[in-house]
Coordinates of C-alpha atoms and ligand atoms in Angstrom, one line a residue:
M1 CA 34.0 -126.6 -15.2
S2 CA 31.2 -127.9 -17.4
A3 CA 27.9 -126.0 -17.6
A4 CA 26.2 -129.2 -16.5
E5 CA 28.2 -129.2 -13.2
W6 CA 27.2 -125.6 -12.5
E7 CA 23.6 -126.3 -13.3
Q8 CA 23.6 -129.4 -11.1
L9 CA 25.0 -127.3 -8.2
E10 CA 22.4 -124.6 -8.7
T11 CA 19.5 -127.0 -8.8
A12 CA 20.7 -128.8 -5.7
C13 CA 21.1 -125.5 -3.8
K14 CA 17.7 -124.3 -4.8
G15 CA 16.2 -127.3 -3.1
C16 CA 18.2 -126.8 0.1
T17 CA 16.4 -127.0 3.5
A18 CA 19.5 -127.3 5.7
C19 CA 18.8 -124.4 7.9
G20 CA 15.8 -122.6 9.4
L21 CA 16.0 -119.8 6.7
S22 CA 14.4 -122.2 4.3
A23 CA 11.0 -121.9 6.1
T24 CA 10.5 -118.2 5.4
R25 CA 12.2 -117.7 2.0
H26 CA 10.4 -117.1 -1.3
N27 CA 13.5 -117.9 -3.4
V28 CA 16.9 -119.3 -2.9
V29 CA 19.3 -116.6 -4.2
F30 CA 22.1 -118.8 -5.7
G31 CA 24.0 -116.0 -7.5
V32 CA 24.3 -114.1 -10.7
G33 CA 27.0 -113.5 -13.4
N34 CA 29.5 -115.4 -15.3
P35 CA 30.7 -118.6 -13.6
E36 CA 33.8 -118.4 -15.8
A37 CA 34.7 -115.0 -14.3
E38 CA 38.1 -114.4 -12.5
V39 CA 36.5 -112.1 -10.0
L40 CA 34.0 -113.2 -7.4
F41 CA 32.0 -110.8 -5.2
I42 CA 30.5 -112.1 -2.0
G43 CA 27.7 -110.3 -0.1
E44 CA 26.0 -111.3 3.2
G45 CA 22.6 -112.6 2.2
P46 CA 19.5 -111.7 0.3
G47 CA 17.3 -108.8 1.5
E48 CA 13.6 -108.4 0.7
N49 CA 13.9 -107.6 -3.0
E50 CA 16.4 -110.3 -3.5
D51 CA 14.2 -112.9 -1.8
L52 CA 11.3 -111.9 -4.0
Q53 CA 13.2 -111.8 -7.3
G54 CA 15.7 -114.6 -6.6
Q55 CA 18.7 -112.4 -7.6
P56 CA 21.4 -110.9 -5.5
F57 CA 21.7 -107.1 -5.1
V58 CA 18.6 -105.9 -6.9
G59 CA 17.5 -103.2 -4.5
R60 CA 18.9 -99.7 -4.1
G61 CA 22.2 -101.1 -2.9
G62 CA 22.3 -103.2 -6.0
Q63 CA 21.9 -100.2 -8.2
L64 CA 24.8 -98.5 -6.4
L65 CA 26.8 -101.7 -6.8
D66 CA 26.2 -101.8 -10.5
K67 CA 27.2 -98.1 -10.8
M68 CA 30.5 -98.8 -8.9
L69 CA 31.1 -101.9 -11.1
A70 CA 30.5 -99.9 -14.3
S71 CA 32.9 -97.2 -13.2
V72 CA 35.8 -99.7 -13.4
G73 CA 34.6 -101.7 -16.5
L74 CA 32.9 -104.5 -14.6
S75 CA 29.4 -105.9 -15.2
R76 CA 27.4 -108.5 -13.3
K77 CA 26.3 -110.1 -16.6
K78 CA 29.7 -110.4 -18.3
N79 CA 32.9 -110.4 -16.3
I80 CA 32.2 -111.2 -12.6
Y81 CA 30.1 -113.5 -10.5
I82 CA 28.1 -112.3 -7.4
A83 CA 27.1 -114.7 -4.6
N84 CA 26.2 -114.4 -0.9
I85 CA 27.3 -116.1 2.3
V86 CA 23.7 -117.3 2.9
K87 CA 21.4 -118.0 0.0
C88 CA 18.1 -117.4 1.8
R89 CA 16.9 -114.2 3.4
P90 CA 17.3 -113.8 7.2
P91 CA 14.0 -112.4 8.6
Q92 CA 14.0 -108.6 9.0
N93 CA 17.4 -108.6 7.3
R94 CA 19.1 -109.5 10.5
D95 CA 22.7 -110.7 10.2
P96 CA 22.8 -114.4 9.4
L97 CA 23.5 -116.4 12.6
P98 CA 26.7 -118.4 12.9
D99 CA 24.8 -121.8 12.5
E100 CA 23.0 -120.5 9.4
Q101 CA 26.4 -119.4 7.9
E102 CA 27.8 -122.8 8.8
A103 CA 24.9 -124.6 7.2
C104 CA 25.2 -122.6 4.0
I105 CA 28.9 -122.0 3.5
G106 CA 29.3 -125.4 1.7
W107 CA 27.3 -124.0 -1.3
L108 CA 29.6 -121.1 -1.5
R109 CA 32.7 -123.3 -1.2
Q110 CA 31.4 -125.4 -4.1
Q111 CA 30.8 -122.3 -6.1
V112 CA 34.4 -121.1 -5.4
S113 CA 35.8 -124.5 -6.4
L114 CA 34.0 -124.5 -9.7
I115 CA 34.7 -120.8 -10.5
R116 CA 38.3 -120.8 -9.2
P117 CA 38.5 -117.0 -9.0
R118 CA 41.7 -115.1 -8.9
I119 CA 40.2 -112.3 -6.8
I120 CA 37.4 -112.4 -4.2
V121 CA 35.8 -109.1 -3.1
C122 CA 33.9 -109.3 0.2
L123 CA 31.0 -106.8 0.4
G124 CA 30.7 -105.7 4.0
R125 CA 31.7 -106.9 7.4
V126 CA 29.8 -110.2 7.5
A127 CA 31.4 -111.5 4.3
A128 CA 34.8 -110.2 5.1
C129 CA 34.8 -111.7 8.6
R130 CA 33.7 -115.0 7.3
I131 CA 36.0 -115.2 4.2
I132 CA 39.1 -113.1 5.0
S133 CA 39.5 -113.2 8.8
P134 CA 37.1 -113.3 11.8
D135 CA 38.6 -110.0 13.2
F136 CA 38.5 -108.1 9.9
K137 CA 37.8 -104.4 10.5
V138 CA 36.1 -102.9 7.4
T139 CA 36.7 -99.3 8.4
R140 CA 40.5 -99.9 8.8
Q141 CA 41.2 -102.6 6.3
H142 CA 38.9 -102.0 3.3
G143 CA 40.7 -101.9 0.0
E144 CA 43.7 -104.0 1.3
F145 CA 44.5 -107.2 -0.5
F146 CA 45.2 -110.4 1.4
E147 CA 46.4 -113.6 -0.1
K148 CA 44.8 -116.8 1.1
N149 CA 45.1 -120.2 -0.5
G150 CA 46.5 -118.6 -3.6
V151 CA 43.5 -116.3 -4.0
L152 CA 43.7 -112.5 -3.5
M153 CA 40.9 -111.2 -1.2
M154 CA 39.7 -107.7 -0.5
G155 CA 37.0 -106.4 1.8
T156 CA 35.1 -103.3 0.9
L157 CA 32.2 -101.2 2.3
H158 CA 28.8 -102.8 1.8
P159 CA 26.7 -100.8 -0.8
A160 CA 23.9 -100.5 1.8
A161 CA 26.4 -99.0 4.3
L162 CA 27.3 -96.4 1.6
L163 CA 23.7 -95.6 1.1
R164 CA 23.3 -95.0 4.9
N165 CA 26.6 -93.1 5.0
P166 CA 27.1 -91.3 1.6
S167 CA 30.3 -89.5 3.0
Q168 CA 32.0 -93.0 2.7
K169 CA 31.2 -93.3 -1.0
P170 CA 34.6 -92.0 -2.2
D171 CA 36.3 -94.6 -0.1
G172 CA 34.1 -97.3 -1.7
F173 CA 34.9 -96.1 -5.2
A174 CA 38.6 -95.9 -4.4
D175 CA 38.5 -99.6 -3.4
F176 CA 37.1 -100.4 -6.8
L177 CA 39.9 -98.5 -8.5
K178 CA 42.4 -100.7 -6.5
L179 CA 40.4 -103.7 -7.7
R180 CA 40.7 -102.6 -11.3
D181 CA 44.5 -102.2 -10.9
K182 CA 44.8 -105.7 -9.3
I183 CA 42.7 -107.2 -12.1
G184 CA 45.2 -105.7 -14.6
E185 CA 48.0 -107.4 -12.6
V186 CA 46.7 -110.9 -12.0
C187 CA 43.8 -111.7 -14.3
T188 CA 44.4 -113.2 -17.7
H189 CA 41.0 -112.9 -19.5
T190 CA 39.0 -110.3 -17.7
E191 CA 38.1 -107.8 -20.3
L192 CA 37.0 -104.5 -18.8
I193 CA 34.0 -103.0 -20.6
Y194 CA 33.2 -99.3 -20.4
P195 CA 29.7 -98.1 -21.5
E196 CA 29.9 -95.5 -24.3
Ligands
URA1 N1 22.9 -107.4 0.5 C1 23.7 -108.5 0.4 O1 24.6 -108.6 1.2 N2 23.4 -109.3 -0.5 C2 22.4 -109.2 -1.4 O2 22.2 -110.1 -2.3 C3 21.6 -108.1 -1.3 C4 21.9 -107.2 -0.3
SF4_2 FE1 20.1 -124.0 2.7 FE2 21.6 -121.9 2.8 FE3 19.0 -121.6 2.4 FE4 19.9 -122.4 4.8 S1 20.3 -120.4 3.8 S2 18.2 -123.3 3.6 S3 21.7 -123.6 4.2 S4 20.5 -122.5 1.0

């Protein structure tokens, strides 16, 4: 992929008015990270802070996500990319509606075809149901890897769910350890970085 292709996609996405969420958004949240990464994280959609700042996962959930990433040598700036199923905030943080997901998924598909990740991690039910399988059960299947179209995919607990339910945090961290092992198996240029 050339940097120009990526920029072109980002610019086009930021002007999108294909669904009703465009009416209430402050910013389109295209994504953050390294588009050359081998690992792609997919969330559900922007919340209030994300909508105001134009960046995914910048609230309390984002801080927890960054901590979990750092615990296995990953960093949103360097060796992963983070995007969402819908790029504009659903009002009151409701789940994105099926027709909003349908309208938006093409942007994510284009991101995936430019990034060509080896591993996709779905953060929470909405992303896992959309990307892995419509009947995905996060409580039962989190941390399991599935292969689809030559890409390994895993669903894990959403950081916001871990904040609501701290007793599940060890399960969430355990999924990230499985991810680290899988990166070691299948990735060729993902350098894990541990803060000193
Ligand atoms: N939750 C998500 O699923 N995505 C974000 O970007 C922020 C919160
Ligand atoms: Fe376009 Fe997606 Fe935003 Fe809807 S949510 S306006 S499809 S970018």
